[in-house]
Coordinates of C-alpha atoms in Angstrom, one line a residue:
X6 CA 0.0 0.0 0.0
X7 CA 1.5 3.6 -1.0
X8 CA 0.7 6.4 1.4
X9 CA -1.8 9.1 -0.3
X10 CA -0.2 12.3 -1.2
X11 CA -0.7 15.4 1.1
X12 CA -3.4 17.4 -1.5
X13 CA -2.8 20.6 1.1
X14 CA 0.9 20.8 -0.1
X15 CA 0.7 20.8 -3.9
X16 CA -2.3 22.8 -3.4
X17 CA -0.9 25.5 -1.9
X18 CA 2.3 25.7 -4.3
X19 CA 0.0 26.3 -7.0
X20 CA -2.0 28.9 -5.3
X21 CA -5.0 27.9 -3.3
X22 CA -6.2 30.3 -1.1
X23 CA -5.8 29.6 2.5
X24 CA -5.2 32.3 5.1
X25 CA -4.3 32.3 8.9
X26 CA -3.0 30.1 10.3
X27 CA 0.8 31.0 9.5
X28 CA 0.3 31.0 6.3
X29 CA -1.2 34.2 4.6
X30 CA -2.7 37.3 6.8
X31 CA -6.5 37.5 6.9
X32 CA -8.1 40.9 6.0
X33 CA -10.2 43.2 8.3
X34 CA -12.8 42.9 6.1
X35 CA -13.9 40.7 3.3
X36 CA -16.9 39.8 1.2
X37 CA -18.3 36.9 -0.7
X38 CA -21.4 34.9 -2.0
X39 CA -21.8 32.3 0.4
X40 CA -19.7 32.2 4.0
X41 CA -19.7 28.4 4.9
X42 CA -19.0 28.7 9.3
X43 CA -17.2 25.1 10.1
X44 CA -15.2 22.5 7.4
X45 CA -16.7 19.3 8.7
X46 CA -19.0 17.2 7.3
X47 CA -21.8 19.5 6.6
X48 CA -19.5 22.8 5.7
X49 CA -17.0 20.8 3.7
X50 CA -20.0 19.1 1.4
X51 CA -21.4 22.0 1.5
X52 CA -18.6 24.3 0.3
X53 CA -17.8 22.1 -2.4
X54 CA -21.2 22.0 -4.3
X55 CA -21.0 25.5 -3.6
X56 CA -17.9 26.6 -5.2
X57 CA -18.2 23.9 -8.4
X58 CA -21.8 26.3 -9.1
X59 CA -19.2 29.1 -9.8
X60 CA -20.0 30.8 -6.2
X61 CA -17.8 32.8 -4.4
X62 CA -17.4 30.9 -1.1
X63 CA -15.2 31.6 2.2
X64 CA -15.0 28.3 4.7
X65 CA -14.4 29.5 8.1
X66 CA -12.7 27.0 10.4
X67 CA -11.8 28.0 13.8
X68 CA -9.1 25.4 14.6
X69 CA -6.0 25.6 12.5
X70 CA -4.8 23.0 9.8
X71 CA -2.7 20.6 10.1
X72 CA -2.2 17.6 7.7
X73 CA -1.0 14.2 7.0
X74 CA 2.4 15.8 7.3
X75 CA 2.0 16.9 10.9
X76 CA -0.2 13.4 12.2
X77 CA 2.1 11.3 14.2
X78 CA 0.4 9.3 15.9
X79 CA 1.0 10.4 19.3
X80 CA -1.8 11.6 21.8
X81 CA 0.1 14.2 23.1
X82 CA 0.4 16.4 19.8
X83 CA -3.2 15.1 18.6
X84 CA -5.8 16.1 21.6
X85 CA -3.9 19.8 22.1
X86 CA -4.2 20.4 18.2
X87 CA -7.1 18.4 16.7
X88 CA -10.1 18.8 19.5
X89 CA -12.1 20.8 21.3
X90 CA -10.5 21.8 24.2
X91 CA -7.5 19.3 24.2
X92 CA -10.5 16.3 24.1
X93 CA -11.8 17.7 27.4
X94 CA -14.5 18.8 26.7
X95 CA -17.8 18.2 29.0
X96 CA -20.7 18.5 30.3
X97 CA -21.2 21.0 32.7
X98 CA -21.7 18.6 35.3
X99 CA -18.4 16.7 34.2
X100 CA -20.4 13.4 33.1
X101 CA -19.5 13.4 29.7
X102 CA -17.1 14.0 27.7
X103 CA -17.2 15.5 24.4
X104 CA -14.7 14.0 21.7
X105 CA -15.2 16.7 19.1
X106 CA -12.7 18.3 16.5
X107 CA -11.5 21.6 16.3
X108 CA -9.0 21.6 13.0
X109 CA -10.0 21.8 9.0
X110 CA -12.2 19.0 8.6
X111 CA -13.6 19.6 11.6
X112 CA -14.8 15.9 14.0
X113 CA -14.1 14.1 9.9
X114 CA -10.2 14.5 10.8
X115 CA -10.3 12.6 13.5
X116 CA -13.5 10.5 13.9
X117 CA -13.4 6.9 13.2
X118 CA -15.0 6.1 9.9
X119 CA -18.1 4.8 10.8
X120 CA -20.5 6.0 8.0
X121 CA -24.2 4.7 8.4
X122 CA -27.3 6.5 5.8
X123 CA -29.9 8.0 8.0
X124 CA -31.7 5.4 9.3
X125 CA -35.6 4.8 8.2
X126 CA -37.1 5.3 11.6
X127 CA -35.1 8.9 12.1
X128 CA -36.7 10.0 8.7
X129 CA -40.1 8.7 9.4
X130 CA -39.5 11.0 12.8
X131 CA -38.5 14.0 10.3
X132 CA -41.9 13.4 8.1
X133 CA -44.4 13.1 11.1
X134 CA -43.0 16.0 13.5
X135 CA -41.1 18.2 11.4
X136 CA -43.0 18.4 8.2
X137 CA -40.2 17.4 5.9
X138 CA -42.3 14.8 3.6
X139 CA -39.9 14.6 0.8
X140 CA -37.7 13.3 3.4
X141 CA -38.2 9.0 2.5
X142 CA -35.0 6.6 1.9
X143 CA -36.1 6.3 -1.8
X144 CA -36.0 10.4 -2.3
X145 CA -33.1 10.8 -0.4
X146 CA -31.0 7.3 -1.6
X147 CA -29.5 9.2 -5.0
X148 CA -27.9 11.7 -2.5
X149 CA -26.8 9.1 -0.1
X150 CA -25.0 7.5 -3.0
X151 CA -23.5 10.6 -3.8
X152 CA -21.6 11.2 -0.5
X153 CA -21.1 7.4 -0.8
X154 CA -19.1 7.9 -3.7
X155 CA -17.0 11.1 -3.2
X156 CA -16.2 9.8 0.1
X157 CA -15.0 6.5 -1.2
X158 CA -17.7 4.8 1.8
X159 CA -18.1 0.9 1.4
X160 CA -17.7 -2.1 2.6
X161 CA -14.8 -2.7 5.3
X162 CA -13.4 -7.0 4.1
X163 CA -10.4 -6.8 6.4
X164 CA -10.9 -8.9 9.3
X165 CA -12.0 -7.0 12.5
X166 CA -9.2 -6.7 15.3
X167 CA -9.6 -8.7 17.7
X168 CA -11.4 -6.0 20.3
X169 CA -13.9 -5.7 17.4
X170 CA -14.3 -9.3 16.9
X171 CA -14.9 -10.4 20.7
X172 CA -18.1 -8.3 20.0
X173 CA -19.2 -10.0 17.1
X174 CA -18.8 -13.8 18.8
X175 CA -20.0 -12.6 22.2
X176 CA -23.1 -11.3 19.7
X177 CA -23.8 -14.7 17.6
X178 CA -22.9 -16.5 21.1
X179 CA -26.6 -14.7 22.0
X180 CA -28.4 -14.8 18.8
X181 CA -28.0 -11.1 18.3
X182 CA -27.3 -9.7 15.2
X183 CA -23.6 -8.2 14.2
X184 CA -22.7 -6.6 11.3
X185 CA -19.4 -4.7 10.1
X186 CA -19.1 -0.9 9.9
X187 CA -18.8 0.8 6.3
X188 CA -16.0 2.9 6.6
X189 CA -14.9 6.4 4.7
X190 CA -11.0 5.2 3.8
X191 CA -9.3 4.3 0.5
X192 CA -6.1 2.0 0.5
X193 CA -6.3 1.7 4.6
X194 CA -3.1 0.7 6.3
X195 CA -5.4 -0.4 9.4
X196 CA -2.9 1.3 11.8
X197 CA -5.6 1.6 14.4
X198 CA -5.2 5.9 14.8
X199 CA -8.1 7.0 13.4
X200 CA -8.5 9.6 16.2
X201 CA -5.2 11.1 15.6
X202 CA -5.4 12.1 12.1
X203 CA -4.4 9.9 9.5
X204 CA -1.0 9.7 8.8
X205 CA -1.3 8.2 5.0
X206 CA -4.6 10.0 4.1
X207 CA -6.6 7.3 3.7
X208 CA -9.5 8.3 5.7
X209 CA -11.7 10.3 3.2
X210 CA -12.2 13.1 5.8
X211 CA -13.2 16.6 4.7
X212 CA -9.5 17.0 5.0
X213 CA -8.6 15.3 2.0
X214 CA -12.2 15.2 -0.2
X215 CA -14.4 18.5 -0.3
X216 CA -12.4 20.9 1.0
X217 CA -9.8 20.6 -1.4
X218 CA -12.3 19.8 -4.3
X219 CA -14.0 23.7 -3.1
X220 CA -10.4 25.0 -3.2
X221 CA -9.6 24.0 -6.1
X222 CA -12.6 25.6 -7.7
X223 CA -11.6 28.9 -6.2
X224 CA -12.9 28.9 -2.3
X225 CA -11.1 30.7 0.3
X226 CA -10.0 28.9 3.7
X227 CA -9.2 30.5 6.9
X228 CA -7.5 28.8 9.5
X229 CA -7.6 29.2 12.7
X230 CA -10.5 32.0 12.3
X231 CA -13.1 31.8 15.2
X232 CA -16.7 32.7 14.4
X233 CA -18.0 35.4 16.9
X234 CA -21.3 36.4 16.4
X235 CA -23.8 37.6 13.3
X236 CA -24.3 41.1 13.2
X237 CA -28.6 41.3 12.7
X238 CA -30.3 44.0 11.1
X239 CA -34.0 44.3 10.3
X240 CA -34.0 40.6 10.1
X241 CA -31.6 39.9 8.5
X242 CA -28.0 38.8 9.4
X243 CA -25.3 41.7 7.7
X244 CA -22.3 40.4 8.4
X245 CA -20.4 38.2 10.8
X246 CA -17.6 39.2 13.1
X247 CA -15.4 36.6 13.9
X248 CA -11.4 36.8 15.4
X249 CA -8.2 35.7 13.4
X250 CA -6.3 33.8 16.4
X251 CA -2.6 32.8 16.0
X252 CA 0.9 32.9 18.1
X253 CA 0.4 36.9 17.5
X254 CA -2.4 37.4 19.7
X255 CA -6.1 37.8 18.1
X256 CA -7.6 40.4 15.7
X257 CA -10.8 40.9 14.9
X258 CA -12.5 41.1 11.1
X259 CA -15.9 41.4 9.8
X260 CA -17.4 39.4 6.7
X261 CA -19.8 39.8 4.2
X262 CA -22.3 37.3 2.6
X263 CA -25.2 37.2 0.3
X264 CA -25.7 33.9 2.3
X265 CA -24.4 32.3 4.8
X266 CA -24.2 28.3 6.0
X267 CA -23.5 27.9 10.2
X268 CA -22.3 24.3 9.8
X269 CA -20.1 24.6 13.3
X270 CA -21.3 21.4 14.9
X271 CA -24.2 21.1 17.5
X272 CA -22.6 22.7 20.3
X273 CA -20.7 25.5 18.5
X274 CA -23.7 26.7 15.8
X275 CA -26.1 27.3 18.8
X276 CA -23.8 29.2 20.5
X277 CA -23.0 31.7 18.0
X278 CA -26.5 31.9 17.4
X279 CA -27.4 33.1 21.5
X280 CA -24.1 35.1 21.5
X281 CA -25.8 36.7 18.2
X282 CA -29.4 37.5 20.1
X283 CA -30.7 35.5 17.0
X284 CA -34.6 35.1 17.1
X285 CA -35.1 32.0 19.0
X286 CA -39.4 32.0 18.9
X287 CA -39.9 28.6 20.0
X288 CA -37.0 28.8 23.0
X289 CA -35.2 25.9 22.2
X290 CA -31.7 27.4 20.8
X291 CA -29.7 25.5 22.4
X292 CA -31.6 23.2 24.4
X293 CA -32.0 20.7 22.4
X294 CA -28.4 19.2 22.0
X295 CA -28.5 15.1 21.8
X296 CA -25.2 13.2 23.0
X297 CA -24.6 9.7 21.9
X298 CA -22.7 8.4 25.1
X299 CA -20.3 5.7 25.0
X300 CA -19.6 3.3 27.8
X301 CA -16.3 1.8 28.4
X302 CA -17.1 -2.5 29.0
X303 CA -13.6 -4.3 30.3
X304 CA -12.8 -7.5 30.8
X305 CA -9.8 -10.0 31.9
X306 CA -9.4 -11.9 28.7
X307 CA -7.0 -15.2 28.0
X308 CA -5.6 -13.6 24.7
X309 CA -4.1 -10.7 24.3
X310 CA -6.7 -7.7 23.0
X311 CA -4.8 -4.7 21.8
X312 CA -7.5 -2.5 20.9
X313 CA -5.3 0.5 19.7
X314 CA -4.2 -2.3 16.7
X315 CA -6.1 -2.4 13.7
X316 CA -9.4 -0.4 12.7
X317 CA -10.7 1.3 16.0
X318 CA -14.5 0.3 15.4
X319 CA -15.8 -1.9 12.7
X320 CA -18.4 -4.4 14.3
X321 CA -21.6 -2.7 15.8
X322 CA -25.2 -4.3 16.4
X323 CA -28.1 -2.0 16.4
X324 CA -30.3 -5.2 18.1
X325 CA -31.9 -3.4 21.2
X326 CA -32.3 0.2 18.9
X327 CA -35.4 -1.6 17.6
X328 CA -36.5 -3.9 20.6
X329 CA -36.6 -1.8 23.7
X330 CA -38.3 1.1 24.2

C-alpha cells in the first residue's frame, strides 16, 4: 500500500487560497457569496457544491490545519491540536465528555470512519414532526450514493481486530445480530489511529475530499478563524464578526455574505447563534443538544486484545435500537 499524497501541499504551491493560520494574513474585512461557518462534514460538502456552481465561497474553520504531514500518531500532539479543548470537553456537570474536532475537517479529521445512511425510523421521525415529507430513503438514496461515492464509503473486508471481533462472537454467542461498519477510507493501512489524524490520508475526511475539491474551484480557507457572532439587522444577518487567532495574539474582522451556512457542529452553531441574540421564537436554541454516550465495557481476557491495533470500530449491532423502548 502507498501512502496518499498530502493534497494541502501541492495545493498551496500552486496557489490555493488559505489564510491564517501562519500561512497568509487574513483581512479586516472581506466579502463573498456564500460564507460556509465550520469545514466538517456539513461545511465541507457544502462548500464544495458551492464553489463547483461558480459561487464565491469563504470556509471559516476555527481550529488551525494541520495535515498528514503533521499526524504522528501520538496523543500528546493530537488532543492539544485536533479537538475541542485538548479532548476535554464536557458537560457542565463533568459526566460526559465531548470528543469533538476543532482543526480543518472539523470531528471528519479525526473521527473513526463509521459511516451509516440516515436510518428509516429517524426519517419517518422528520416526516411526522417536522413536516419534511420529501424526506423517505427512496428520495433521499440518489444523495446518499452521492456522499457514498465522493467519500470512497463501502464495505470494510479486512478482518475486524480482535477487540472488534470479541463483540461479534459474544453477539452470535446470543443470537443477536452483528454486522461490520462501512467505513470512509481508500487504500487503509489499518494502523488503528483514526483519532489522531491519518498519517497516509486514507480516511476520506473533509481534509482530503471536499475541501480541497472547493479549493480548487476557487474557495477561500481560513484557518484558525473563530466565528463570533452575526451582526442582525431588520432581520436579516449583515455580516459576521469573527477573530483571526494565532501565536500573534487575536484580531478581529468582519465578513460579508449574500448567504451564509452555520455548519459549526451542534454545540458550537447554537452558541454563536445566543451570543448573536438570534430570534429563538420557539425557546429551544440550544436546548436541544442530543449526545450519543459511549460506555467503556472491560474484561480480563485469555488472549491478548490490543484494541489501539487495527481499525478502532468496525463491528456494531443495532439489536436493542429496535427492541426496547
Amino acid at each position: 500500500m502507498s501512502r496518499q499524497p498530502d493534497p494541502f501541499r501541492a495545493g498551496i504551491a500552486r496557489g490555493w487560497k488559505v489564510l491564517g493560520a501562519g500561512l497568509a494574513p487574513v483581512p479586516d474585512e472581506l466579502s463573498c457569496d456564500v460564507l460556509v461557518i465550520g469545514s466538517g462534514a456539513g461545511g465541507g460538502i457544502s462548500a464544495e457544491l458551492l464553489a463547483r456552481a461558480g459561487l464565491d465561497v469563504i470556509v471559516l474553520e476555527d481550529g488551525p490545519l494541520k495535515t498528514s504531514t503533521d499526524f504522528r500518531q501520538l496523543e500528546a500532539e493530537a488532543y492539544p491540536t485536533l479537538y475541542q479543548e485538548c479532548a476535554a470537553r464536557k458537560t457542565a456537570d463533568k459526566a460526559i465528555t465531548i470528543l469533538q474536532g476543532r482543526c480543518v475537517g472539523g470531528s471528519t479529521t479525526v473521527n473513526w470512519t463509521s459511516s451509516f445512511r440516515t436510518p428509516e425510523l429517524t426519517l419517518a421521525f422528520w416526516r411526522q414532526h417536522h413536516g419534511l415529507a420529501d424526506f423517505g430513503p427512496e428520495a433521499l438514496a440518489p444523495f446518499f450514493a452521492e456522499a457514498e461515492r465522493r467519500l470512497h464509503i463501502g464495505a470494510w473486508e479486512t478482518p475486524p481486530n480482535e477487540n472488534n471481533d470479541l463483540l461479534r462472537r459474544g453477539a452470535l454467542k446470543l443470537g443477536i445480530e452483528a454486522l461490520a461498519i462501512h467505513r470512509n477510507v481508500r487504500g487503509c493501512w489499518n494502523l488503528g489511529s483514526c483519532g489522531l489524524g491519518c498519517p497516509t490520508n486514507a480516511k476520506q475526511s473533509m481534509l482530503v475530499t471536499t475541501i480541497p475539491g472547493a479549493l480548487d474551484h476557487g474557495a477561500r480557507l481560513l484557518a484558525q478563524t473563530r466565528a463570533e457572532r452575526f451582526e442582525i439587522a431588520a432581520g436579516q444577518v449583515a455580516a459576521l464578526h469573527a477573530v483571526a487567532w494565532g501565536e500573534d495574539g487575536e484580531r478581529p474582522l468582519r465578513i460579508r455574505a449574500r448567504h451564509y451556512v452555520l455548519a459549526a457542529g451542534a454545540i458550537n452553531s447554537p452558541a454563536v447563534l445566543l451570543r448573536s441574540g438570534a430570534p429563538d421564537p420557539h425557546g429551544l436554541l440550544g436546548r436541544r443538544t442530543f449526545l450519543h454516550p459511549v460506555v467503556l465495557s472491560a474484561a480480563l481476557c485469555e488472549q491478548r486484545v490490543e484494541c489501539w491495533a487495527g481499525a478502532p470500530q468496525t463491528i456494531y449491532s443495532d439489536h436493542f435500537l429496535h427492541t426496547q423502548p
